[in-house]
Short mmCIF file of C-alpha atoms and ligand atoms in Angstrom, two decimals:
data_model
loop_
_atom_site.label_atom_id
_atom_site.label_comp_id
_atom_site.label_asym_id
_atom_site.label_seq_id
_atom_site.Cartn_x
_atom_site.Cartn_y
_atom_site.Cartn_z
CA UNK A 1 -118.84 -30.68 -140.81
CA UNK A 2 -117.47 -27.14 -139.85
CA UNK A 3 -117.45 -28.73 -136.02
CA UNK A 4 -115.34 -31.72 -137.38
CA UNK A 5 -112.87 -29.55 -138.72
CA UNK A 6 -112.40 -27.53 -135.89
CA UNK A 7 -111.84 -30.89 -133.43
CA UNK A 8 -109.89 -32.13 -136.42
CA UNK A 9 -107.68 -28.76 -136.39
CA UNK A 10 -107.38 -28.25 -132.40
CA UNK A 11 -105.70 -31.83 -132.66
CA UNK A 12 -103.62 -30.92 -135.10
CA UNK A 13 -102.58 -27.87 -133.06
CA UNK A 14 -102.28 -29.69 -129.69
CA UNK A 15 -99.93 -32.51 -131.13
CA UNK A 16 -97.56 -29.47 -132.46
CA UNK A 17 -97.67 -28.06 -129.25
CA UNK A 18 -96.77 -31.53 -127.45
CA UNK A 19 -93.80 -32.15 -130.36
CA UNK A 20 -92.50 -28.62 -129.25
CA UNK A 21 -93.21 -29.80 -125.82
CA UNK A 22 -91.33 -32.68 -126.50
CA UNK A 23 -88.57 -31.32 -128.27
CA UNK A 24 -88.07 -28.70 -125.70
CA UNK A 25 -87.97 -31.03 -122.95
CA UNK A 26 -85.38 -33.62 -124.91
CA UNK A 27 -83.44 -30.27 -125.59
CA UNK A 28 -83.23 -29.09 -121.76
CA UNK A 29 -82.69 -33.08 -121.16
CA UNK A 30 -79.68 -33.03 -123.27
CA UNK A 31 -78.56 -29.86 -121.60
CA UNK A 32 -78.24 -30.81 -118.64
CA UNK A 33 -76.82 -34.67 -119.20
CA UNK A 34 -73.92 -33.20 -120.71
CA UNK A 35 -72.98 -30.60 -117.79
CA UNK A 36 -71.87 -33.58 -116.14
CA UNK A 37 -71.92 -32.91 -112.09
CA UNK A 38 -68.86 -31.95 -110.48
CA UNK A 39 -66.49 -34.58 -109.80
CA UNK A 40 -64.28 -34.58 -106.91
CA UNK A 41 -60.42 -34.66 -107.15
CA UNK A 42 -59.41 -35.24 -103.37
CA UNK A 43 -61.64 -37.45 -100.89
CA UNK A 44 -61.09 -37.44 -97.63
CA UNK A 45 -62.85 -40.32 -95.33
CA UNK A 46 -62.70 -39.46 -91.56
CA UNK A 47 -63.68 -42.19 -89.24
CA UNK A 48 -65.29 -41.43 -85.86
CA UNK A 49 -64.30 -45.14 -83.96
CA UNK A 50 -67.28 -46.04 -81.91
CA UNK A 51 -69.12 -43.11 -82.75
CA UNK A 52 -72.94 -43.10 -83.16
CA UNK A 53 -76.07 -40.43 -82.74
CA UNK A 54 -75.49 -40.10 -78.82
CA UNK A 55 -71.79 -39.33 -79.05
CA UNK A 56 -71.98 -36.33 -81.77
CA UNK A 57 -74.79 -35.32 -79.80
CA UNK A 58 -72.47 -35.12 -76.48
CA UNK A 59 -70.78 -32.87 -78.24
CA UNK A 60 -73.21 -30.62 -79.36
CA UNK A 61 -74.88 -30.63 -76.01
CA UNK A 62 -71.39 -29.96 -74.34
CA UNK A 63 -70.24 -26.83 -76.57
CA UNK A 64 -70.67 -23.46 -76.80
CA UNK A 65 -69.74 -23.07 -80.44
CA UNK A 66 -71.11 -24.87 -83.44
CA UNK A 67 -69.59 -27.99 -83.70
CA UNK A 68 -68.55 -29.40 -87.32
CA UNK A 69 -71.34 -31.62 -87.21
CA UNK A 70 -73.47 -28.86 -87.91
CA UNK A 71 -71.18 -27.28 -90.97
CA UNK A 72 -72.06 -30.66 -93.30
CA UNK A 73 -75.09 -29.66 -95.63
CA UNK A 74 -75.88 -33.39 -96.52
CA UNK A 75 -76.14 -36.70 -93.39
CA UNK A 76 -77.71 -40.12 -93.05
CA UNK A 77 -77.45 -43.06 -91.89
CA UNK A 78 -75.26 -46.19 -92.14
CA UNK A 79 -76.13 -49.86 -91.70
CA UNK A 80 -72.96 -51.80 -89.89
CA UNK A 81 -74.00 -55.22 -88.98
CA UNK A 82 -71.15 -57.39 -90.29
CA UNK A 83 -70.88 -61.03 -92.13
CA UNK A 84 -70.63 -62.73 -89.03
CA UNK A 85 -72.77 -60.69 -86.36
CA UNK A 86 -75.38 -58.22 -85.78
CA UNK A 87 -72.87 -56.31 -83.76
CA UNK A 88 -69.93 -55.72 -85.62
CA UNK A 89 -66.29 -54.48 -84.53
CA UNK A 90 -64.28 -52.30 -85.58
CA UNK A 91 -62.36 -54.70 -87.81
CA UNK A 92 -65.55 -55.96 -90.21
CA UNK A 93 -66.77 -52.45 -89.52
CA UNK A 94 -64.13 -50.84 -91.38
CA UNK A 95 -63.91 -53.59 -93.95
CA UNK A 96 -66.56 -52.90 -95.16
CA UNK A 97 -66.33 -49.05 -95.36
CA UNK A 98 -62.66 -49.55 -96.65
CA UNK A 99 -63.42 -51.97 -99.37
CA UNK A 100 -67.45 -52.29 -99.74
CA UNK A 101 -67.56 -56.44 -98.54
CA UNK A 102 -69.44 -57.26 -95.63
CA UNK A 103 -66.68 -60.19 -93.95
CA UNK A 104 -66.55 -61.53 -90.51
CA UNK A 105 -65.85 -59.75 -87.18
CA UNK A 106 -61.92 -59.78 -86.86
CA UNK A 107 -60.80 -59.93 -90.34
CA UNK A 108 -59.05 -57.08 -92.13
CA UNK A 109 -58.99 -55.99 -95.36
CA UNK A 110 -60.93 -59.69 -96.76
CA UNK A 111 -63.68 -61.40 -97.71
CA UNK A 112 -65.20 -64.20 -95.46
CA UNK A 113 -63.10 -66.48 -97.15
CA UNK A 114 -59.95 -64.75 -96.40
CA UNK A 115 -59.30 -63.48 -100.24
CA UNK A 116 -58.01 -59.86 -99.60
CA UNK A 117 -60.71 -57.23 -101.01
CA UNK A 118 -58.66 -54.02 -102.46
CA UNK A 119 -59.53 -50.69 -100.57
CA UNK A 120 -60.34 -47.48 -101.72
CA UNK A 121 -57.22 -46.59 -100.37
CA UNK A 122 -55.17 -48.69 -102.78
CA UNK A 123 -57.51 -48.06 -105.61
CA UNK A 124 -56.98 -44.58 -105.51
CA UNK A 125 -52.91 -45.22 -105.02
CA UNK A 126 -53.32 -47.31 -108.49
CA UNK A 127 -55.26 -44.29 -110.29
CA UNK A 128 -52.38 -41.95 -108.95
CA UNK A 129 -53.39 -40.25 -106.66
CA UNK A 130 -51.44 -39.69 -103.13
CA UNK A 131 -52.88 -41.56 -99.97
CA UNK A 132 -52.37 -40.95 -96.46
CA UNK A 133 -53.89 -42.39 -92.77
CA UNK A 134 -54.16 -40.43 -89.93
CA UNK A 135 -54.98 -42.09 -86.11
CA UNK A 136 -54.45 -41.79 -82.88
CA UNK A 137 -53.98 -45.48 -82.43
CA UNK A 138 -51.48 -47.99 -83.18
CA UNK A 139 -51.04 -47.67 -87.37
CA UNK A 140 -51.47 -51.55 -86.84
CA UNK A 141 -54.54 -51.50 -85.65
CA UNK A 142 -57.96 -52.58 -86.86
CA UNK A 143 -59.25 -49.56 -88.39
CA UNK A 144 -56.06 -48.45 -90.18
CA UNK A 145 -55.33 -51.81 -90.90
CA UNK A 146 -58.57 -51.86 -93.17
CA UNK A 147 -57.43 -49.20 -95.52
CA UNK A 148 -53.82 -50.33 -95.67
CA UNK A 149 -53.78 -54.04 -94.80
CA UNK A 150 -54.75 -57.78 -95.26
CA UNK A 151 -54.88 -60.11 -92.21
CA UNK A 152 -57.00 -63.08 -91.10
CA UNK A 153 -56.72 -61.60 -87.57
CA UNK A 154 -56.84 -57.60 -86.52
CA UNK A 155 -54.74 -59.54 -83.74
CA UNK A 156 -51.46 -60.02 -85.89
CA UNK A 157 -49.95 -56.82 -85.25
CA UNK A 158 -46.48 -57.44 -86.11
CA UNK A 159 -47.80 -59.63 -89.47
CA UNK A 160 -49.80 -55.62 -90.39
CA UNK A 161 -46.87 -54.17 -89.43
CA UNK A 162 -44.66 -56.32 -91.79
CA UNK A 163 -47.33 -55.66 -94.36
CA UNK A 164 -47.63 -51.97 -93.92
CA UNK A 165 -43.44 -52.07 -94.02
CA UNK A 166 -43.11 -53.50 -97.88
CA UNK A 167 -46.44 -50.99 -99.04
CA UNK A 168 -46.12 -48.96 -102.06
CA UNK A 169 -48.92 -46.75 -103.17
CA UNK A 170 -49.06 -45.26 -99.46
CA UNK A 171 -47.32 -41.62 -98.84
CA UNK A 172 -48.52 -40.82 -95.79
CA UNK A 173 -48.73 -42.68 -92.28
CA UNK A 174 -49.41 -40.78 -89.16
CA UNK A 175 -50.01 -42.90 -85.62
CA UNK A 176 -48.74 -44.77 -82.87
CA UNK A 177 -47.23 -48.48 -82.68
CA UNK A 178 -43.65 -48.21 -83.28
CA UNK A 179 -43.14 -51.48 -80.58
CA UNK A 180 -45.21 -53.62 -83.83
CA UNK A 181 -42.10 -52.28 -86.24
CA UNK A 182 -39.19 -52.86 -83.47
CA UNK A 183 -39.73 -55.12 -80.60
CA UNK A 184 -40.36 -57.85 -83.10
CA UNK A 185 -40.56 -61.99 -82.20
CA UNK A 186 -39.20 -62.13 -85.77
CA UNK A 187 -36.39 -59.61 -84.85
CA UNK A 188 -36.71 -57.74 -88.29
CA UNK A 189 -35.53 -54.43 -88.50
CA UNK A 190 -38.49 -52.96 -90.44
CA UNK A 191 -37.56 -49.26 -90.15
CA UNK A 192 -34.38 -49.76 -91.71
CA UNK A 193 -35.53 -51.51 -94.51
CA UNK A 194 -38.63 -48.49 -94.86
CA UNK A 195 -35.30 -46.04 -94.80
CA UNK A 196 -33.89 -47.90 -97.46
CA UNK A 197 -36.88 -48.17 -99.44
CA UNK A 198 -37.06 -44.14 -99.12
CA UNK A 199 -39.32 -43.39 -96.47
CA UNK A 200 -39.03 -40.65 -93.82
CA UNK A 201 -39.52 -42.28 -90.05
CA UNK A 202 -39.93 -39.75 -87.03
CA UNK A 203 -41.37 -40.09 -83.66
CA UNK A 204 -43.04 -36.70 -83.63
CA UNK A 205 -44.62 -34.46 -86.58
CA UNK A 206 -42.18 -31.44 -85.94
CA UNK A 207 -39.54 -33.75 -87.28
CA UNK A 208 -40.32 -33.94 -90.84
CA UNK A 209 -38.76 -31.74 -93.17
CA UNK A 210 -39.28 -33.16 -96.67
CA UNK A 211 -42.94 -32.75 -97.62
CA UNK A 212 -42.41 -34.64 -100.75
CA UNK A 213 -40.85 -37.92 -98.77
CA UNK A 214 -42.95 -40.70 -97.75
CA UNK A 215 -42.87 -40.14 -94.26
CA UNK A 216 -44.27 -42.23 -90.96
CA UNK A 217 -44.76 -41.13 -87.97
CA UNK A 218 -45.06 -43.34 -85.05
CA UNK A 219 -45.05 -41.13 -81.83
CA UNK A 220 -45.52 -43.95 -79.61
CA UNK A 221 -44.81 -47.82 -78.72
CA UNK A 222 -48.51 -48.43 -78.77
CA UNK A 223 -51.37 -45.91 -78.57
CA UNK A 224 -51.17 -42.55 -77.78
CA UNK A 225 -52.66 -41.43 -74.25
CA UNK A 226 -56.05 -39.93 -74.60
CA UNK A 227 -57.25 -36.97 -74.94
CA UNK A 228 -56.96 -33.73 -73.85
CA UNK A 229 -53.20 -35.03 -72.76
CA UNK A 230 -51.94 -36.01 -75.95
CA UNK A 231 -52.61 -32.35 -77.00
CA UNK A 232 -53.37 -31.56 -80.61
CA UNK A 233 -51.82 -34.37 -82.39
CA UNK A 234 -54.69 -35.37 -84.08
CA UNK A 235 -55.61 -31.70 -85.23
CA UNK A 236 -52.17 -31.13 -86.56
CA UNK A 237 -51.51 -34.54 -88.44
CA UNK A 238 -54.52 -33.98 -90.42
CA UNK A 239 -53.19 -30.58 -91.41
CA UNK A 240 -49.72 -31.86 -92.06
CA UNK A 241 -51.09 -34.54 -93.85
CA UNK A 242 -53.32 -32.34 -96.69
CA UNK A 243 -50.39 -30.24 -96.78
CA UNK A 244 -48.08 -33.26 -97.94
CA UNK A 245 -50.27 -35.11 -100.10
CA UNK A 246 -52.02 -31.94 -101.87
CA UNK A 247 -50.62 -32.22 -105.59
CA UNK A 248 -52.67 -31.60 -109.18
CA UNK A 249 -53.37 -35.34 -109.37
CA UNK A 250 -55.06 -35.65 -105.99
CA UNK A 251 -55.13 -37.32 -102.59
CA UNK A 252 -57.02 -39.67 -100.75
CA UNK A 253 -57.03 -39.31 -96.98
CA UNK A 254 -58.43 -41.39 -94.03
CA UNK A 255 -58.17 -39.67 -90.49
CA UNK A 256 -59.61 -42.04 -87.80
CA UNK A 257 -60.84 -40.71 -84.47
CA UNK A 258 -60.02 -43.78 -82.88
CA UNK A 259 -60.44 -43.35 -78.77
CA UNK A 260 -63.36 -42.35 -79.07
CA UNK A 261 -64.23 -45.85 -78.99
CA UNK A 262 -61.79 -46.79 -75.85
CA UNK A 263 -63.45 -44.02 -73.93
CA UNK A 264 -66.88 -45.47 -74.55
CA UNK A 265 -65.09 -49.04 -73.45
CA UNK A 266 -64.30 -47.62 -70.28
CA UNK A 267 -67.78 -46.00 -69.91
CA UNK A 268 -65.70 -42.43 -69.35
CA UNK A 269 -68.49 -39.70 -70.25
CA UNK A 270 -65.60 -36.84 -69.34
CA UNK A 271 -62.90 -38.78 -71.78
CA UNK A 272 -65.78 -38.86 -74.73
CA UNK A 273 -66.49 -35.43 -74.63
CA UNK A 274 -62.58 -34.45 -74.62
CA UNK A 275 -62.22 -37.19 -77.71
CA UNK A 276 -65.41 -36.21 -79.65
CA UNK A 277 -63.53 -32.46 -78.98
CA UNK A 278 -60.28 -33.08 -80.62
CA UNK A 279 -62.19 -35.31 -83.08
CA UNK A 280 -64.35 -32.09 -84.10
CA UNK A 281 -60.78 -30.33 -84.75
CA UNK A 282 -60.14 -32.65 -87.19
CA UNK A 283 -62.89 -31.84 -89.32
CA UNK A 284 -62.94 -28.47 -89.13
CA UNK A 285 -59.21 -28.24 -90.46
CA UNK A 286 -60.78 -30.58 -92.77
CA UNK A 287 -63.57 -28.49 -93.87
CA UNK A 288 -61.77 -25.59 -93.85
CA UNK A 289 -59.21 -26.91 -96.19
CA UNK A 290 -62.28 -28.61 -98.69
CA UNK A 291 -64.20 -25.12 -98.60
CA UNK A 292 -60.75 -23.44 -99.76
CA UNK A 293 -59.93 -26.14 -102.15
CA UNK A 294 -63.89 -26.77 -103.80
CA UNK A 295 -62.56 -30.01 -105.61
CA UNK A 296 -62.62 -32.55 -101.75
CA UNK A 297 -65.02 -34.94 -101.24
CA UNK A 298 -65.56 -34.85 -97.10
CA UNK A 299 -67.38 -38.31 -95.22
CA UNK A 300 -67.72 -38.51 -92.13
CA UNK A 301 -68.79 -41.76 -90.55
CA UNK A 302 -68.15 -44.39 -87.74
CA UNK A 303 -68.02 -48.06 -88.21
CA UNK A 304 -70.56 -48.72 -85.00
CA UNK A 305 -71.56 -47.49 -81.80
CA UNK A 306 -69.83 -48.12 -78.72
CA UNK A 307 -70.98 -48.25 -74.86
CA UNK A 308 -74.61 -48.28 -75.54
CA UNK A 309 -74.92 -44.55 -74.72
CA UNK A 310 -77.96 -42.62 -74.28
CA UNK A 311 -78.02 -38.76 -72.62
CA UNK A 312 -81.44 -38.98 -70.23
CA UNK A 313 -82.92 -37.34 -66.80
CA UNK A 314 -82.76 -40.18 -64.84
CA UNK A 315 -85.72 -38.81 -63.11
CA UNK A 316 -87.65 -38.25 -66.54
CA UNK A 317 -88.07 -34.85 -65.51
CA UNK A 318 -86.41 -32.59 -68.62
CA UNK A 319 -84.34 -30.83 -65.96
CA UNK A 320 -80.83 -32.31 -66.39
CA UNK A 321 -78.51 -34.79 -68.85
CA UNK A 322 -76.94 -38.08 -67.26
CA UNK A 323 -75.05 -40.32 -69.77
CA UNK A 324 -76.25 -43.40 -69.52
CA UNK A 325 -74.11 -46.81 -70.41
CA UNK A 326 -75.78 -50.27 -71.32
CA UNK A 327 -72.47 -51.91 -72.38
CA UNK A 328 -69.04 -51.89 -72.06
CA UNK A 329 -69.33 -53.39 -75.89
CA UNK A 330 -70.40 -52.32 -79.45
CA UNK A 331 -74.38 -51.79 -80.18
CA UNK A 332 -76.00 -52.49 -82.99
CA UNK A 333 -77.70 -49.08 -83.77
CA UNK A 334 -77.63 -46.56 -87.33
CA UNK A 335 -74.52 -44.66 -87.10
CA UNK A 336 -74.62 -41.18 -88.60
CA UNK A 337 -72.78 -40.21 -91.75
CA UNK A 338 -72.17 -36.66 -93.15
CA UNK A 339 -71.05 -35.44 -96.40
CA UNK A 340 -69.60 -32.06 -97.71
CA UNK A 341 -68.13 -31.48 -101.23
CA UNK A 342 -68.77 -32.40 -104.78
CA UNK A 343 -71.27 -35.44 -104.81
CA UNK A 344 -72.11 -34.88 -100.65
CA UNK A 345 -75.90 -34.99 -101.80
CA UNK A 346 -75.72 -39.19 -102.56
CA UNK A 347 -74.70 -39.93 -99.03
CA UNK A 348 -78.01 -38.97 -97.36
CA UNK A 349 -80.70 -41.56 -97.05
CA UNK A 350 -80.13 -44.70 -95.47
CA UNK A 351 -77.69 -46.47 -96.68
CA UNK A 352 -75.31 -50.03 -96.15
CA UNK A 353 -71.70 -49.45 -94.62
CA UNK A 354 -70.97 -51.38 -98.38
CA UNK A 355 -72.05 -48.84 -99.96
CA UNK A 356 -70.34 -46.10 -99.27
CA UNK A 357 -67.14 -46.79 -101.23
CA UNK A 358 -69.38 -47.05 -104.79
CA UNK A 359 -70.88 -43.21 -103.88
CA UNK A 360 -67.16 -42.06 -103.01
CA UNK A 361 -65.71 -43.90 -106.32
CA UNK A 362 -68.56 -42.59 -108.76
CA UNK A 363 -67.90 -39.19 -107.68
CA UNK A 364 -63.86 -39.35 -107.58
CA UNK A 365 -61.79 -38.56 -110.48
MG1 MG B 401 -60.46 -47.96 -84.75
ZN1 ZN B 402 -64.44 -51.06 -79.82
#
């Protein structure tokens, strides 16, 4: 009897220990659902063209400094095979980063049925915020195009640039390309009719004067000439750019590294390192702005691999580094992806090129 009253009492003990148990834990559950994790108020997306494992690791291997690689606390790794192929381009590539659909190699800014797909770009324009794009390309071109465009082809140049010419929503434009806007089949005079419409049009950054204009630069008929020679345009538009579009509602921004991919076209190990250097620029302004600022969301991706590279001793002997090529084309390998800011931890892992707009939207505010 006494020994059934003391099981019957221990029981009675144990479940008020596991209802405080509970009670505690629903308690420190509630806690911490309500301090909701930080949200971020600027994103910035920065686009290495053509860049996978082997090119950031050029870098590495090629500097005596820490690169800006290694200042991201949070990477992965990105799937990019598109609709259409198991290699993508850069068009579908950026698609899908840009807008989160997987849609056939060559289309920009749609679906595989040619219905345009908005990007984060314009989403972000629609909540308020300010947007800018930052290459070292044509503006027209693919991977620009995908954040501020909608074409069947990435090979109607003149149609983006007619496109990019009646845009709202977009503050900032930064590039090459001006032939696209001037030497036109349709003769329009698209910079005077972006004048009249209020924006600021300069061939070089040292031009601009008005921060609070809408403002495009286009510093060249086509592309710009590679690096080192083009100096630090690339560098300095990303700076100009934060310090135009940083206001109390926020900014997106999308700088593009974009010869790194026409280096690994033409094979040119010395032109990829100086590319991958002036690339590495650009981030660190950017991180050193996103450090400073605490609210900017930083991601760092590519939208394939180009040239096939791997870094080997030809003689398998651990004694030196060639580069080696295997194409003068895209691969289909991971690319990397790096994160810094408010929300960085949900971009490690491996993870769909589609799915990198949903972690940079459900961290935004
Ligand atoms: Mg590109
Ligand atoms: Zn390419």
């Amino acid at each position: 009897m006494q020994k059934r009253n003391f099981i019957m009492k221990t029981r009675r003990i144990l479940s008020v220990l596991l209802i405080v148990t509970a009670l505690f834990s629903t308690s420190c559950g509630s806690k911490s659902d309500n301090s909701a994790p930080k949200k971020a108020k600027n994103v910035i997306v920065m686009i290495g063209d053509g860049m996978g494992p082997a090119q950031v690791y050029s870098l590495i291997l090629t500097s005596q400094e820490q690169t800006a690689f290694e200042r991201f606390p949070y990477s992965g790794f990105s799937i990019t095979k598109s609709a259409s192929n198991e290699i993508t381009d850069s068009a579908a590539g950026g698609s899908a980063i840009a807008n989160g659909t997987k849609t056939n190699n060559g289309v920009v800014g749609m679906d595989p049925d040619s219905i345009p797909v908005p990007s984060m770009l314009e989403i972000f324009a629609e909540q308020g915020k300010k947007t800018g794009v930052v290459v070292t390309c044509s503006v027209t071109h693919a991977t620009p195009a995908d954040f501020i465009a909608h074409n069947i082809t990435r090979k109607d140049n003149e149609g983006i640039a007619l496109e990019i010419s009646e845009k709202t929503g977009l503050d900032v434009l930064f590039g090459g390309g001006k032939k696209y806007f001037t030497e036109r089949k349709d003769s329009l005079d698209l910079l005077g009719k972006m004048w009249e419409n209020g924006w600021n049009i300069y061939d070089s950054l040292s031009q601009i004067e008005d921060n609070n204009a809408k403002t495009m630069v286009l510093a060249c008929r086509r592309h710009m000439v590679k690096a080192p020679e083009r100096g630090d345009f690339l560098p300095d538009a990303t700076a100009k750019a934060i310090e135009m579009l940083d206001n109390e509602n926020g900014f997106f921004l999308m700088v593009e590294g974009s010869q790194i991919d026409f280096a690994c076209h033409d094979n040119d190990s010395t032109t990829l390192v100086e590319e991958m250097r002036d690339f590495n620029k650009a981030l660190n302004v950017v991180l050193d702005f996103a450090e400073k600022d605490g609210n900017t969301l930083v991601v760092v991706t590519a939208d394939h691999e180009t040239g096939g590279l791997t870094i080997v001793d030809p003689q398998g002997k651990y004694t030196r580094t060639d580069f080696k090529w295997t194409t003068g084309s895209h691969s289909a390998v991971f690319v990397p992806v790096f994160s810094y800011g408010p929300g960085a931890e949900n971009f490690s892992g491996v993870m769909d090129n589609t799915v990198i707009i949903n972690k940079i939207m459900d961290v935004a505010k």
